[in-house]
PDB file of N, CA and C in Angstrom:
ATOM      1  N   MET A  15      54.904  25.417 -34.877  1.00  0.00           N
ATOM      2  CA  MET A  15      54.552  24.075 -35.263  1.00  0.00           C
ATOM      3  C   MET A  15      53.066  23.830 -35.051  1.00  0.00           C
ATOM      4  N   ASN A  16      52.283  24.220 -35.983  1.00  0.00           N
ATOM      5  CA  ASN A  16      50.852  23.952 -35.908  1.00  0.00           C
ATOM      6  C   ASN A  16      50.547  22.622 -36.573  1.00  0.00           C
ATOM      7  N   ARG A  17      49.913  21.787 -35.826  1.00  0.00           N
ATOM      8  CA  ARG A  17      49.508  20.499 -36.391  1.00  0.00           C
ATOM      9  C   ARG A  17      48.010  20.552 -36.645  1.00  0.00           C
ATOM     10  N   THR A  18      47.582  20.028 -37.731  1.00  0.00           N
ATOM     11  CA  THR A  18      46.158  20.059 -38.049  1.00  0.00           C
ATOM     12  C   THR A  18      45.376  19.119 -37.139  1.00  0.00           C
ATOM     13  N   ALA A  19      45.997  18.067 -36.658  1.00  0.00           N
ATOM     14  CA  ALA A  19      45.298  17.125 -35.784  1.00  0.00           C
ATOM     15  C   ALA A  19      44.965  17.775 -34.450  1.00  0.00           C
ATOM     16  N   ASP A  20      45.776  18.731 -34.002  1.00  0.00           N
ATOM     17  CA  ASP A  20      45.516  19.382 -32.733  1.00  0.00           C
ATOM     18  C   ASP A  20      44.381  20.393 -32.836  1.00  0.00           C
ATOM     19  N   ASN A  21      44.136  20.926 -33.999  1.00  0.00           N
ATOM     20  CA  ASN A  21      43.135  21.976 -34.168  1.00  0.00           C
ATOM     21  C   ASN A  21      41.755  21.445 -34.536  1.00  0.00           C
ATOM     22  N   THR A  22      41.615  20.169 -34.807  1.00  0.00           N
ATOM     23  CA  THR A  22      40.313  19.634 -35.209  1.00  0.00           C
ATOM     24  C   THR A  22      39.444  19.423 -33.973  1.00  0.00           C
ATOM     25  N   PRO A  23      38.168  19.719 -34.077  1.00  0.00           N
ATOM     26  CA  PRO A  23      37.279  19.504 -32.926  1.00  0.00           C
ATOM     27  C   PRO A  23      37.052  18.013 -32.700  1.00  0.00           C
ATOM     28  N   ASP A  24      36.671  17.687 -31.495  1.00  0.00           N
ATOM     29  CA  ASP A  24      36.380  16.285 -31.170  1.00  0.00           C
ATOM     30  C   ASP A  24      35.155  15.834 -31.955  1.00  0.00           C
ATOM     31  N   THR A  25      35.231  14.653 -32.494  1.00  0.00           N
ATOM     32  CA  THR A  25      34.108  14.123 -33.268  1.00  0.00           C
ATOM     33  C   THR A  25      33.238  13.200 -32.432  1.00  0.00           C
ATOM     34  N   THR A  26      33.548  13.049 -31.143  1.00  0.00           N
ATOM     35  CA  THR A  26      32.720  12.192 -30.298  1.00  0.00           C
ATOM     36  C   THR A  26      31.394  12.893 -30.031  1.00  0.00           C
ATOM     37  N   PRO A  27      30.288  12.176 -30.139  1.00  0.00           N
ATOM     38  CA  PRO A  27      28.989  12.827 -29.902  1.00  0.00           C
ATOM     39  C   PRO A  27      28.849  13.233 -28.440  1.00  0.00           C
ATOM     40  N   ALA A  28      28.249  14.377 -28.234  1.00  0.00           N
ATOM     41  CA  ALA A  28      28.035  14.862 -26.871  1.00  0.00           C
ATOM     42  C   ALA A  28      26.871  14.105 -26.252  1.00  0.00           C
ATOM     43  N   ALA A  29      26.970  13.802 -24.982  1.00  0.00           N
ATOM     44  CA  ALA A  29      25.895  13.107 -24.275  1.00  0.00           C
ATOM     45  C   ALA A  29      24.719  14.061 -24.116  1.00  0.00           C
ATOM     46  N   PRO A  30      23.487  13.561 -24.220  1.00  0.00           N
ATOM     47  CA  PRO A  30      22.331  14.452 -24.030  1.00  0.00           C
ATOM     48  C   PRO A  30      22.313  14.974 -22.598  1.00  0.00           C
ATOM     49  N   PRO A  31      21.776  16.150 -22.401  1.00  0.00           N
ATOM     50  CA  PRO A  31      21.747  16.691 -21.036  1.00  0.00           C
ATOM     51  C   PRO A  31      20.907  15.794 -20.127  1.00  0.00           C
ATOM     52  N   ALA A  32      21.334  15.680 -18.902  1.00  0.00           N
ATOM     53  CA  ALA A  32      20.623  14.822 -17.945  1.00  0.00           C
ATOM     54  C   ALA A  32      19.250  15.413 -17.653  1.00  0.00           C
ATOM     55  N   GLU A  33      18.271  14.530 -17.456  1.00  0.00           N
ATOM     56  CA  GLU A  33      16.912  14.987 -17.169  1.00  0.00           C
ATOM     57  C   GLU A  33      16.828  15.483 -15.730  1.00  0.00           C
ATOM     58  N   ARG A  34      15.974  16.471 -15.526  1.00  0.00           N
ATOM     59  CA  ARG A  34      15.818  17.019 -14.181  1.00  0.00           C
ATOM     60  C   ARG A  34      15.308  15.945 -13.234  1.00  0.00           C
ATOM     61  N   ALA A  35      15.762  16.016 -11.988  1.00  0.00           N
ATOM     62  CA  ALA A  35      15.406  14.989 -10.999  1.00  0.00           C
ATOM     63  C   ALA A  35      13.908  14.971 -10.732  1.00  0.00           C
ATOM     64  N   ASP A  36      13.267  16.146 -10.704  1.00  0.00           N
ATOM     65  CA  ASP A  36      11.827  16.166 -10.430  1.00  0.00           C
ATOM     66  C   ASP A  36      11.035  15.564 -11.580  1.00  0.00           C
ATOM     67  N   LEU A  37      11.532  15.734 -12.808  1.00  0.00           N
ATOM     68  CA  LEU A  37      10.840  15.125 -13.946  1.00  0.00           C
ATOM     69  C   LEU A  37      11.008  13.608 -13.938  1.00  0.00           C
ATOM     70  N   THR A  38      12.170  13.155 -13.534  1.00  0.00           N
ATOM     71  CA  THR A  38      12.395  11.715 -13.438  1.00  0.00           C
ATOM     72  C   THR A  38      11.477  11.100 -12.389  1.00  0.00           C
ATOM     73  N   ALA A  39      11.357  11.755 -11.238  1.00  0.00           N
ATOM     74  CA  ALA A  39      10.481  11.250 -10.178  1.00  0.00           C
ATOM     75  C   ALA A  39       9.026  11.274 -10.631  1.00  0.00           C
ATOM     76  N   TRP A  40       8.624  12.331 -11.339  1.00  0.00           N
ATOM     77  CA  TRP A  40       7.247  12.410 -11.822  1.00  0.00           C
ATOM     78  C   TRP A  40       6.977  11.297 -12.824  1.00  0.00           C
ATOM     79  N   ARG A  41       7.937  11.048 -13.704  1.00  0.00           N
ATOM     80  CA  ARG A  41       7.754  10.006 -14.715  1.00  0.00           C
ATOM     81  C   ARG A  41       7.594   8.636 -14.055  1.00  0.00           C
ATOM     82  N   ASP A  42       8.371   8.376 -13.012  1.00  0.00           N
ATOM     83  CA  ASP A  42       8.244   7.101 -12.299  1.00  0.00           C
ATOM     84  C   ASP A  42       6.876   6.971 -11.636  1.00  0.00           C
ATOM     85  N   ARG A  43       6.410   8.045 -10.977  1.00  0.00           N
ATOM     86  CA  ARG A  43       5.088   8.006 -10.336  1.00  0.00           C
ATOM     87  C   ARG A  43       3.987   7.847 -11.374  1.00  0.00           C
ATOM     88  N   HIS A  44       4.132   8.515 -12.491  1.00  0.00           N
ATOM     89  CA  HIS A  44       3.116   8.465 -13.541  1.00  0.00           C
ATOM     90  C   HIS A  44       2.998   7.049 -14.109  1.00  0.00           C
ATOM     91  N   GLU A  45       4.125   6.405 -14.339  1.00  0.00           N
ATOM     92  CA  GLU A  45       4.093   5.041 -14.861  1.00  0.00           C
ATOM     93  C   GLU A  45       3.483   4.074 -13.852  1.00  0.00           C
ATOM     94  N   LEU A  46       3.755   4.289 -12.563  1.00  0.00           N
ATOM     95  CA  LEU A  46       3.156   3.429 -11.542  1.00  0.00           C
ATOM     96  C   LEU A  46       1.647   3.608 -11.508  1.00  0.00           C
ATOM     97  N   ARG A  47       1.190   4.845 -11.617  1.00  0.00           N
ATOM     98  CA  ARG A  47      -0.253   5.102 -11.587  1.00  0.00           C
ATOM     99  C   ARG A  47      -0.949   4.525 -12.807  1.00  0.00           C
ATOM    100  N   ARG A  48      -0.273   4.497 -13.936  1.00  0.00           N
ATOM    101  CA  ARG A  48      -0.877   3.971 -15.153  1.00  0.00           C
ATOM    102  C   ARG A  48      -0.887   2.447 -15.173  1.00  0.00           C
ATOM    103  N   SER A  49      -0.027   1.820 -14.391  1.00  0.00           N
ATOM    104  CA  SER A  49       0.112   0.370 -14.447  1.00  0.00           C
ATOM    105  C   SER A  49      -0.946  -0.315 -13.585  1.00  0.00           C
ATOM    106  N   ASN A  50      -1.019  -1.621 -13.717  1.00  0.00           N
ATOM    107  CA  ASN A  50      -1.955  -2.403 -12.914  1.00  0.00           C
ATOM    108  C   ASN A  50      -1.466  -2.573 -11.487  1.00  0.00           C
ATOM    109  N   ALA A  51      -0.215  -2.227 -11.230  1.00  0.00           N
ATOM    110  CA  ALA A  51       0.317  -2.371  -9.875  1.00  0.00           C
ATOM    111  C   ALA A  51      -0.349  -1.391  -8.920  1.00  0.00           C
ATOM    112  N   ALA A  52      -0.889  -0.318  -9.445  1.00  0.00           N
ATOM    113  CA  ALA A  52      -1.518   0.694  -8.596  1.00  0.00           C
ATOM    114  C   ALA A  52      -2.983   0.327  -8.397  1.00  0.00           C
ATOM    115  N   GLN A  53      -3.265  -0.325  -7.310  1.00  0.00           N
ATOM    116  CA  GLN A  53      -4.632  -0.699  -6.983  1.00  0.00           C
ATOM    117  C   GLN A  53      -5.080   0.080  -5.759  1.00  0.00           C
ATOM    118  N   PRO A  54      -6.317   0.521  -5.717  1.00  0.00           N
ATOM    119  CA  PRO A  54      -6.773   1.285  -4.555  1.00  0.00           C
ATOM    120  C   PRO A  54      -6.798   0.414  -3.304  1.00  0.00           C
ATOM    121  N   ILE A  55      -6.509   1.027  -2.200  1.00  0.00           N
ATOM    122  CA  ILE A  55      -6.545   0.343  -0.914  1.00  0.00           C
ATOM    123  C   ILE A  55      -7.971   0.404  -0.389  1.00  0.00           C
ATOM    124  N   THR A  56      -8.487  -0.716   0.062  1.00  0.00           N
ATOM    125  CA  THR A  56      -9.867  -0.729   0.552  1.00  0.00           C
ATOM    126  C   THR A  56      -9.978   0.135   1.795  1.00  0.00           C
ATOM    127  N   ASN A  57     -11.069   0.832   1.888  1.00  0.00           N
ATOM    128  CA  ASN A  57     -11.288   1.760   2.982  1.00  0.00           C
ATOM    129  C   ASN A  57     -12.588   1.379   3.678  1.00  0.00           C
ATOM    130  N   LYS A  58     -12.579   1.349   4.982  1.00  0.00           N
ATOM    131  CA  LYS A  58     -13.783   0.987   5.735  1.00  0.00           C
ATOM    132  C   LYS A  58     -14.841   2.077   5.685  1.00  0.00           C
ATOM    133  N   ARG A  59     -14.463   3.271   5.299  1.00  0.00           N
ATOM    134  CA  ARG A  59     -15.414   4.377   5.308  1.00  0.00           C
ATOM    135  C   ARG A  59     -16.262   4.462   4.040  1.00  0.00           C
ATOM    136  N   ILE A  60     -16.096   3.538   3.137  1.00  0.00           N
ATOM    137  CA  ILE A  60     -16.876   3.625   1.912  1.00  0.00           C
ATOM    138  C   ILE A  60     -18.345   3.331   2.204  1.00  0.00           C
ATOM    139  N   TYR A  61     -19.207   3.860   1.373  1.00  0.00           N
ATOM    140  CA  TYR A  61     -20.646   3.682   1.557  1.00  0.00           C
ATOM    141  C   TYR A  61     -21.034   2.273   1.138  1.00  0.00           C
ATOM    142  N   ARG A  62     -21.730   1.594   2.002  1.00  0.00           N
ATOM    143  CA  ARG A  62     -22.257   0.272   1.679  1.00  0.00           C
ATOM    144  C   ARG A  62     -23.757   0.288   1.894  1.00  0.00           C
ATOM    145  N   ARG A  63     -24.473  -0.145   0.890  1.00  0.00           N
ATOM    146  CA  ARG A  63     -25.926  -0.154   0.993  1.00  0.00           C
ATOM    147  C   ARG A  63     -26.359  -1.376   1.793  1.00  0.00           C
ATOM    148  N   THR A  64     -27.118  -1.145   2.838  1.00  0.00           N
ATOM    149  CA  THR A  64     -27.636  -2.239   3.664  1.00  0.00           C
ATOM    150  C   THR A  64     -29.155  -2.117   3.709  1.00  0.00           C
ATOM    151  N   THR A  65     -29.759  -3.157   4.201  1.00  0.00           N
ATOM    152  CA  THR A  65     -31.214  -3.104   4.340  1.00  0.00           C
ATOM    153  C   THR A  65     -31.573  -2.223   5.525  1.00  0.00           C
ATOM    154  N   LYS A  66     -32.643  -1.483   5.387  1.00  0.00           N
ATOM    155  CA  LYS A  66     -33.097  -0.618   6.469  1.00  0.00           C
ATOM    156  C   LYS A  66     -33.965  -1.427   7.425  1.00  0.00           C
ATOM    157  N   HIS A  67     -33.854  -1.140   8.677  1.00  0.00           N
ATOM    158  CA  HIS A  67     -34.674  -1.750   9.728  1.00  0.00           C
ATOM    159  C   HIS A  67     -34.570  -3.271   9.702  1.00  0.00           C
ATOM    160  N   ARG A  68     -33.386  -3.781   9.665  1.00  0.00           N
ATOM    161  CA  ARG A  68     -33.234  -5.234   9.560  1.00  0.00           C
ATOM    162  C   ARG A  68     -33.689  -5.970  10.815  1.00  0.00           C
ATOM    163  N   LYS A  69     -33.657  -5.324  11.972  1.00  0.00           N
ATOM    164  CA  LYS A  69     -34.164  -5.989  13.180  1.00  0.00           C
ATOM    165  C   LYS A  69     -35.671  -6.203  13.068  1.00  0.00           C
ATOM    166  N   ARG A  70     -36.374  -5.230  12.526  1.00  0.00           N
ATOM    167  CA  ARG A  70     -37.821  -5.349  12.379  1.00  0.00           C
ATOM    168  C   ARG A  70     -38.158  -6.445  11.374  1.00  0.00           C
ATOM    169  N   ASP A  71     -37.325  -6.583  10.332  1.00  0.00           N
ATOM    170  CA  ASP A  71     -37.571  -7.626   9.341  1.00  0.00           C
ATOM    171  C   ASP A  71     -37.318  -9.020   9.917  1.00  0.00           C
ATOM    172  N   ASP A  72     -36.385  -9.130  10.868  1.00  0.00           N
ATOM    173  CA  ASP A  72     -36.088 -10.432  11.475  1.00  0.00           C
ATOM    174  C   ASP A  72     -37.218 -10.916  12.375  1.00  0.00           C
ATOM    175  N   ASP A  73     -37.976  -9.993  12.946  1.00  0.00           N
ATOM    176  CA  ASP A  73     -39.049 -10.375  13.866  1.00  0.00           C
ATOM    177  C   ASP A  73     -40.231 -11.010  13.141  1.00  0.00           C
ATOM    178  N   ARG A  74     -40.386 -10.799  11.915  1.00  0.00           N
ATOM    179  CA  ARG A  74     -41.550 -11.311  11.179  1.00  0.00           C
ATOM    180  C   ARG A  74     -41.506 -12.769  10.927  1.00  0.00           C
TER     181      ARG A  74
END
């Protein structure tokens, strides 16, 4: 008793393969870096130009 309905392949579309976890994490980090939410944190070690010999200038 062969039925043709039993021999037909499933017509439901197959789900796309899941993306690798490391690629998903990279994509999330990449989008954060590209967005305005990623702002640099101020650092006290940055170079700031100041006047030289300011004590000598105050004495004048």
